[in-house]
Amino acid sequence: MKIGIYPGTFDPITHGHTDIITRSLRVFDKVVVALAPNPSKHPLFSLTERLEMIRVVMKDIQQVEVTHFDGLLVDYVQRYGAHAIIRGLRAISDFEHEFQMALINRKIAKQVETVFLMTSEEYSYLSSTIIKDVASHGGALTEFLHPEVARQLQERIRSLKT
Ligand code: COA
């Protein structure tokens, strides 16, 4: 069974992430969506909230597992016995950062491969940060987020404003 690990911050999960996960299942038998530590980010949602939102979005897809890890991604990939890291590429601007991460990961663990999927055109402009900005200005979220994720984001923003 070919297993891919799709790591990220997912603050919150968007249709862009879902697109990568579902398309990865054409290549992998199972995709593990793994919430990763990223000390440079200050998430709006707690780890538990982000995990729960991903589980809601992925609830109908049997071949997806939702989890989290601490420490290095490559260590987690090897511990899990997965075959590759999955990353989405949205634009040329993603390339440099992704290239650097793939190379450092390979340097640390040369048997761990990274597989890149090009993001579908309609999501190429999306990021969790930009969606939080849209939400904070009262914009519609249906095109970008699962309805439950949109509801939670709107609620969180309302509570921060009061
Ligand atoms: N569609 C829409 N948005 C997408 C997307 C897609 N297909 N792919 C990525 N994004 C967005 C995310 O929403 C996120 O937006 P944000 O910056 O506004 O939050 C951004 O692109 C990229 O974030 P993400 O995919 O979550 O990755 P990251 O750069 O925050 O983290 C990790 C990368 C988690 C994989 C990396 O930090 C890691 O491996 N951490 C573990 C520690 C480790 O091993 N470090 C050494 C190797 S780097």
mmCIF file of C-alpha atoms and ligand atoms in Angstrom:
data_model
loop_
_atom_site.group_PDB
_atom_site.id
_atom_site.type_symbol
_atom_site.label_atom_id
_atom_site.label_comp_id
_atom_site.label_asym_id
_atom_site.label_seq_id
_atom_site.Cartn_x
_atom_site.Cartn_y
_atom_site.Cartn_z
ATOM 1 C CA MET A 1 0.000 0.000 0.000
ATOM 2 C CA LYS A 2 1.461 3.366 -1.067
ATOM 3 C CA ILE A 3 1.120 5.973 1.660
ATOM 4 C CA GLY A 4 1.695 9.705 1.232
ATOM 5 C CA ILE A 5 1.973 12.239 4.047
ATOM 6 C CA TYR A 6 0.516 15.685 3.375
ATOM 7 C CA PRO A 7 1.883 18.016 6.063
ATOM 8 C CA GLY A 8 0.821 21.571 6.769
ATOM 9 C CA THR A 9 -0.451 24.134 9.225
ATOM 10 C CA PHE A 10 -4.067 24.051 7.927
ATOM 11 C CA ASP A 11 -5.179 27.237 9.708
ATOM 12 C CA PRO A 12 -7.786 26.548 8.431
ATOM 13 C CA ILE A 13 -8.072 23.846 5.756
ATOM 14 C CA THR A 14 -9.243 25.347 2.420
ATOM 15 C CA HIS A 15 -10.593 23.905 -0.836
ATOM 16 C CA GLY A 16 -7.025 24.240 -2.143
ATOM 17 C CA HIS A 17 -5.795 21.709 0.415
ATOM 18 C CA THR A 18 -8.769 19.415 -0.226
ATOM 19 C CA ASP A 19 -7.997 19.517 -3.943
ATOM 20 C CA ILE A 20 -4.424 18.323 -3.304
ATOM 21 C CA ILE A 21 -5.570 15.592 -0.895
ATOM 22 C CA THR A 22 -8.226 14.145 -3.192
ATOM 23 C CA ARG A 23 -5.987 14.269 -6.266
ATOM 24 C CA SER A 24 -3.158 12.611 -4.300
ATOM 25 C CA LEU A 25 -5.417 9.589 -3.928
ATOM 26 C CA ARG A 26 -4.946 8.961 -7.655
ATOM 27 C CA VAL A 27 -1.281 8.303 -6.872
ATOM 28 C CA PHE A 28 -1.377 6.986 -3.294
ATOM 29 C CA ASP A 29 -3.616 4.344 -1.720
ATOM 30 C CA LYS A 30 -3.748 6.313 1.506
ATOM 31 C CA VAL A 31 -3.063 9.962 2.370
ATOM 32 C CA VAL A 32 -2.158 10.992 5.895
ATOM 33 C CA VAL A 33 -2.978 14.637 6.506
ATOM 34 C CA ALA A 34 -0.495 15.597 9.197
ATOM 35 C CA LEU A 35 -0.727 18.809 11.137
ATOM 36 C CA ALA A 36 2.814 19.995 11.602
ATOM 37 C CA PRO A 37 4.500 22.283 14.074
ATOM 38 C CA ASN A 38 5.584 25.581 12.526
ATOM 39 C CA PRO A 39 6.877 27.935 15.234
ATOM 40 C CA SER A 40 7.023 30.839 12.788
ATOM 41 C CA LYS A 41 3.221 30.809 12.455
ATOM 42 C CA HIS A 42 0.703 31.900 15.076
ATOM 43 C CA PRO A 43 -2.445 29.966 14.218
ATOM 44 C CA LEU A 44 -5.915 31.383 14.760
ATOM 45 C CA PHE A 45 -7.212 27.912 15.638
ATOM 46 C CA SER A 46 -5.796 25.485 18.207
ATOM 47 C CA LEU A 47 -4.304 22.185 17.134
ATOM 48 C CA THR A 48 -7.433 20.343 18.291
ATOM 49 C CA GLU A 49 -9.727 22.717 16.406
ATOM 50 C CA ARG A 50 -7.702 22.404 13.200
ATOM 51 C CA LEU A 51 -7.644 18.612 13.448
ATOM 52 C CA GLU A 52 -11.385 18.507 14.033
ATOM 53 C CA MET A 53 -12.072 20.759 11.039
ATOM 54 C CA ILE A 54 -9.950 18.573 8.750
ATOM 55 C CA ARG A 55 -11.800 15.493 10.030
ATOM 56 C CA VAL A 56 -15.155 17.096 9.239
ATOM 57 C CA VAL A 57 -14.023 18.028 5.721
ATOM 58 C CA MET A 58 -12.548 14.562 5.071
ATOM 59 C CA LYS A 59 -15.225 12.491 6.775
ATOM 60 C CA ASP A 60 -16.476 10.791 3.604
ATOM 61 C CA ILE A 61 -13.069 9.790 2.302
ATOM 62 C CA GLN A 62 -12.024 6.456 3.810
ATOM 63 C CA GLN A 63 -8.431 6.509 2.525
ATOM 64 C CA VAL A 64 -7.564 9.688 4.432
ATOM 65 C CA GLU A 65 -6.211 9.689 7.974
ATOM 66 C CA VAL A 66 -5.933 12.940 9.933
ATOM 67 C CA THR A 67 -3.214 13.265 12.533
ATOM 68 C CA HIS A 68 -0.420 15.484 13.875
ATOM 69 C CA PHE A 69 3.222 15.160 14.757
ATOM 70 C CA ASP A 70 6.025 16.884 16.646
ATOM 71 C CA GLY A 71 9.626 17.125 15.552
ATOM 72 C CA LEU A 72 11.026 16.632 12.096
ATOM 73 C CA LEU A 73 8.735 15.741 9.220
ATOM 74 C CA VAL A 74 11.165 13.185 7.779
ATOM 75 C CA ASP A 75 11.353 11.370 11.132
ATOM 76 C CA TYR A 76 7.581 11.181 11.187
ATOM 77 C CA VAL A 77 7.444 9.918 7.592
ATOM 78 C CA GLN A 78 9.902 7.130 8.428
ATOM 79 C CA ARG A 79 8.218 6.259 11.730
ATOM 80 C CA TYR A 80 4.904 5.985 9.931
ATOM 81 C CA GLY A 81 6.413 3.865 7.162
ATOM 82 C CA ALA A 82 5.081 6.236 4.496
ATOM 83 C CA HIS A 83 6.491 6.373 0.978
ATOM 84 C CA ALA A 84 6.586 10.104 0.268
ATOM 85 C CA ILE A 85 5.790 13.634 1.382
ATOM 86 C CA ILE A 86 3.075 15.336 -0.665
ATOM 87 C CA ARG A 87 3.206 19.079 -1.307
ATOM 88 C CA GLY A 88 1.123 21.331 -3.532
ATOM 89 C CA LEU A 89 2.683 23.946 -5.796
ATOM 90 C CA ARG A 90 0.511 26.960 -6.440
ATOM 91 C CA ALA A 91 2.804 29.343 -8.260
ATOM 92 C CA ILE A 92 6.410 29.948 -9.154
ATOM 93 C CA SER A 93 6.689 31.835 -5.873
ATOM 94 C CA ASP A 94 6.089 28.568 -3.965
ATOM 95 C CA PHE A 95 8.909 26.862 -5.768
ATOM 96 C CA GLU A 96 11.889 28.308 -3.939
ATOM 97 C CA HIS A 97 10.533 27.535 -0.461
ATOM 98 C CA GLU A 98 9.341 24.075 -1.475
ATOM 99 C CA PHE A 99 12.619 23.302 -3.236
ATOM 100 C CA GLN A 100 14.542 24.293 -0.106
ATOM 101 C CA MET A 101 12.326 22.141 2.128
ATOM 102 C CA ALA A 102 12.551 19.141 -0.207
ATOM 103 C CA LEU A 103 16.337 19.403 -0.341
ATOM 104 C CA ILE A 104 16.837 19.779 3.404
ATOM 105 C CA ASN A 105 14.474 16.861 3.975
ATOM 106 C CA ARG A 106 16.433 14.756 1.506
ATOM 107 C CA LYS A 107 19.705 15.798 3.118
ATOM 108 C CA ILE A 108 18.452 14.616 6.518
ATOM 109 C CA ALA A 109 16.848 11.430 5.210
ATOM 110 C CA LYS A 110 17.876 10.604 1.658
ATOM 111 C CA GLN A 111 15.313 7.840 1.190
ATOM 112 C CA VAL A 112 12.350 10.192 1.811
ATOM 113 C CA GLU A 113 10.984 11.565 -1.468
ATOM 114 C CA THR A 114 8.754 14.606 -1.943
ATOM 115 C CA VAL A 115 6.016 14.454 -4.567
ATOM 116 C CA PHE A 116 4.639 17.768 -5.871
ATOM 117 C CA LEU A 117 1.182 18.224 -7.309
ATOM 118 C CA MET A 118 0.309 21.360 -9.231
ATOM 119 C CA THR A 119 -2.610 23.055 -7.529
ATOM 120 C CA SER A 120 -5.744 23.276 -9.671
ATOM 121 C CA GLU A 121 -5.969 26.661 -11.393
ATOM 122 C CA GLU A 122 -9.030 27.791 -9.493
ATOM 123 C CA TYR A 123 -7.168 27.487 -6.187
ATOM 124 C CA SER A 124 -3.794 28.798 -7.276
ATOM 125 C CA TYR A 125 -4.339 32.142 -5.524
ATOM 126 C CA LEU A 126 -5.582 30.666 -2.231
ATOM 127 C CA SER A 127 -3.811 30.645 1.105
ATOM 128 C CA SER A 128 -5.170 30.290 4.626
ATOM 129 C CA THR A 129 -3.939 33.806 5.426
ATOM 130 C CA ILE A 130 -5.744 35.415 2.503
ATOM 131 C CA ILE A 131 -8.974 33.634 3.410
ATOM 132 C CA LYS A 132 -8.697 34.842 7.006
ATOM 133 C CA ASP A 133 -8.311 38.348 5.600
ATOM 134 C CA VAL A 134 -11.418 37.945 3.423
ATOM 135 C CA ALA A 135 -13.319 36.645 6.461
ATOM 136 C CA SER A 136 -12.181 39.485 8.692
ATOM 137 C CA HIS A 137 -13.643 41.957 6.186
ATOM 138 C CA GLY A 138 -16.957 40.129 6.031
ATOM 139 C CA GLY A 139 -16.409 38.537 2.600
ATOM 140 C CA ALA A 140 -18.225 35.413 1.398
ATOM 141 C CA LEU A 141 -16.328 32.195 2.051
ATOM 142 C CA THR A 142 -18.369 29.537 0.262
ATOM 143 C CA GLU A 143 -16.032 29.354 -2.734
ATOM 144 C CA PHE A 144 -13.001 28.727 -0.559
ATOM 145 C CA LEU A 145 -14.032 26.737 2.502
ATOM 146 C CA HIS A 146 -16.217 23.830 3.593
ATOM 147 C CA PRO A 147 -19.389 25.308 5.171
ATOM 148 C CA GLU A 148 -18.477 24.107 8.677
ATOM 149 C CA VAL A 149 -14.967 25.578 8.400
ATOM 150 C CA ALA A 150 -16.457 28.845 7.126
ATOM 151 C CA ARG A 151 -18.870 28.912 10.060
ATOM 152 C CA GLN A 152 -16.102 28.372 12.591
ATOM 153 C CA LEU A 153 -13.887 30.996 10.985
ATOM 154 C CA GLN A 154 -16.670 33.588 10.978
ATOM 155 C CA GLU A 155 -17.459 32.759 14.603
ATOM 156 C CA ARG A 156 -13.793 33.055 15.639
ATOM 157 C CA ILE A 157 -13.441 36.411 13.906
ATOM 158 C CA ARG A 158 -16.655 37.683 15.506
ATOM 159 C CA SER A 159 -15.431 36.633 18.935
ATOM 160 C CA LEU A 160 -12.089 38.382 18.411
ATOM 161 C CA LYS A 161 -13.850 41.603 17.451
ATOM 162 C CA THR A 162 -16.070 41.707 20.539
HETATM 163 N N1 COA B 1 -4.108 25.450 -1.901
HETATM 164 C C1 COA B 1 -4.288 26.516 -1.137
HETATM 165 N N2 COA B 1 -3.421 26.949 -0.221
HETATM 166 C C2 COA B 1 -2.307 26.235 -0.060
HETATM 167 C C3 COA B 1 -2.043 25.101 -0.814
HETATM 168 C C4 COA B 1 -3.005 24.709 -1.778
HETATM 169 N N3 COA B 1 -2.838 23.657 -2.551
HETATM 170 N N4 COA B 1 -0.855 24.617 -0.456
HETATM 171 C C5 COA B 1 -0.390 25.417 0.505
HETATM 172 N N5 COA B 1 -1.269 26.397 0.740
HETATM 173 C C6 COA B 1 -1.096 27.516 1.661
HETATM 174 C C7 COA B 1 -1.409 27.206 3.066
HETATM 175 O O1 COA B 1 -2.746 27.518 3.382
HETATM 176 C C8 COA B 1 -0.457 28.112 3.780
HETATM 177 O O2 COA B 1 -1.010 29.397 3.864
HETATM 178 P P1 COA B 1 -0.578 30.407 5.020
HETATM 179 O O3 COA B 1 0.897 30.603 4.911
HETATM 180 O O4 COA B 1 -1.368 31.605 4.684
HETATM 181 O O5 COA B 1 -0.969 29.752 6.311
HETATM 182 C C9 COA B 1 0.763 28.161 2.871
HETATM 183 O O6 COA B 1 0.276 27.834 1.618
HETATM 184 C C10 COA B 1 1.844 27.155 3.141
HETATM 185 O O7 COA B 1 1.675 26.559 4.330
HETATM 186 P P2 COA B 1 1.664 25.014 4.638
HETATM 187 O O8 COA B 1 1.359 24.155 3.479
HETATM 188 O O9 COA B 1 0.828 24.835 5.836
HETATM 189 O O10 COA B 1 3.140 24.770 4.910
HETATM 190 P P3 COA B 1 4.072 25.551 5.882
HETATM 191 O O11 COA B 1 5.044 26.264 5.009
HETATM 192 O O12 COA B 1 3.370 26.308 6.927
HETATM 193 O O13 COA B 1 4.749 24.366 6.653
HETATM 194 C C11 COA B 1 5.752 22.238 6.876
HETATM 195 C C12 COA B 1 5.509 23.453 6.016
HETATM 196 C C13 COA B 1 4.728 22.068 7.947
HETATM 197 C C14 COA B 1 5.681 21.068 5.952
HETATM 198 C C15 COA B 1 7.152 22.409 7.478
HETATM 199 O O14 COA B 1 7.184 23.535 8.310
HETATM 200 C C16 COA B 1 7.602 21.184 8.277
HETATM 201 O O15 COA B 1 7.952 20.194 7.702
HETATM 202 N N6 COA B 1 7.586 21.274 9.619
HETATM 203 C C17 COA B 1 8.067 20.196 10.487
HETATM 204 C C18 COA B 1 9.476 20.494 11.004
HETATM 205 C C19 COA B 1 10.525 20.102 9.995
HETATM 206 O O16 COA B 1 10.673 18.967 9.601
HETATM 207 N N7 COA B 1 11.333 21.109 9.572
HETATM 208 C C20 COA B 1 12.414 20.883 8.638
HETATM 209 C C21 COA B 1 11.967 20.834 7.185
HETATM 210 S S1 COA B 1 11.271 22.353 6.599
#
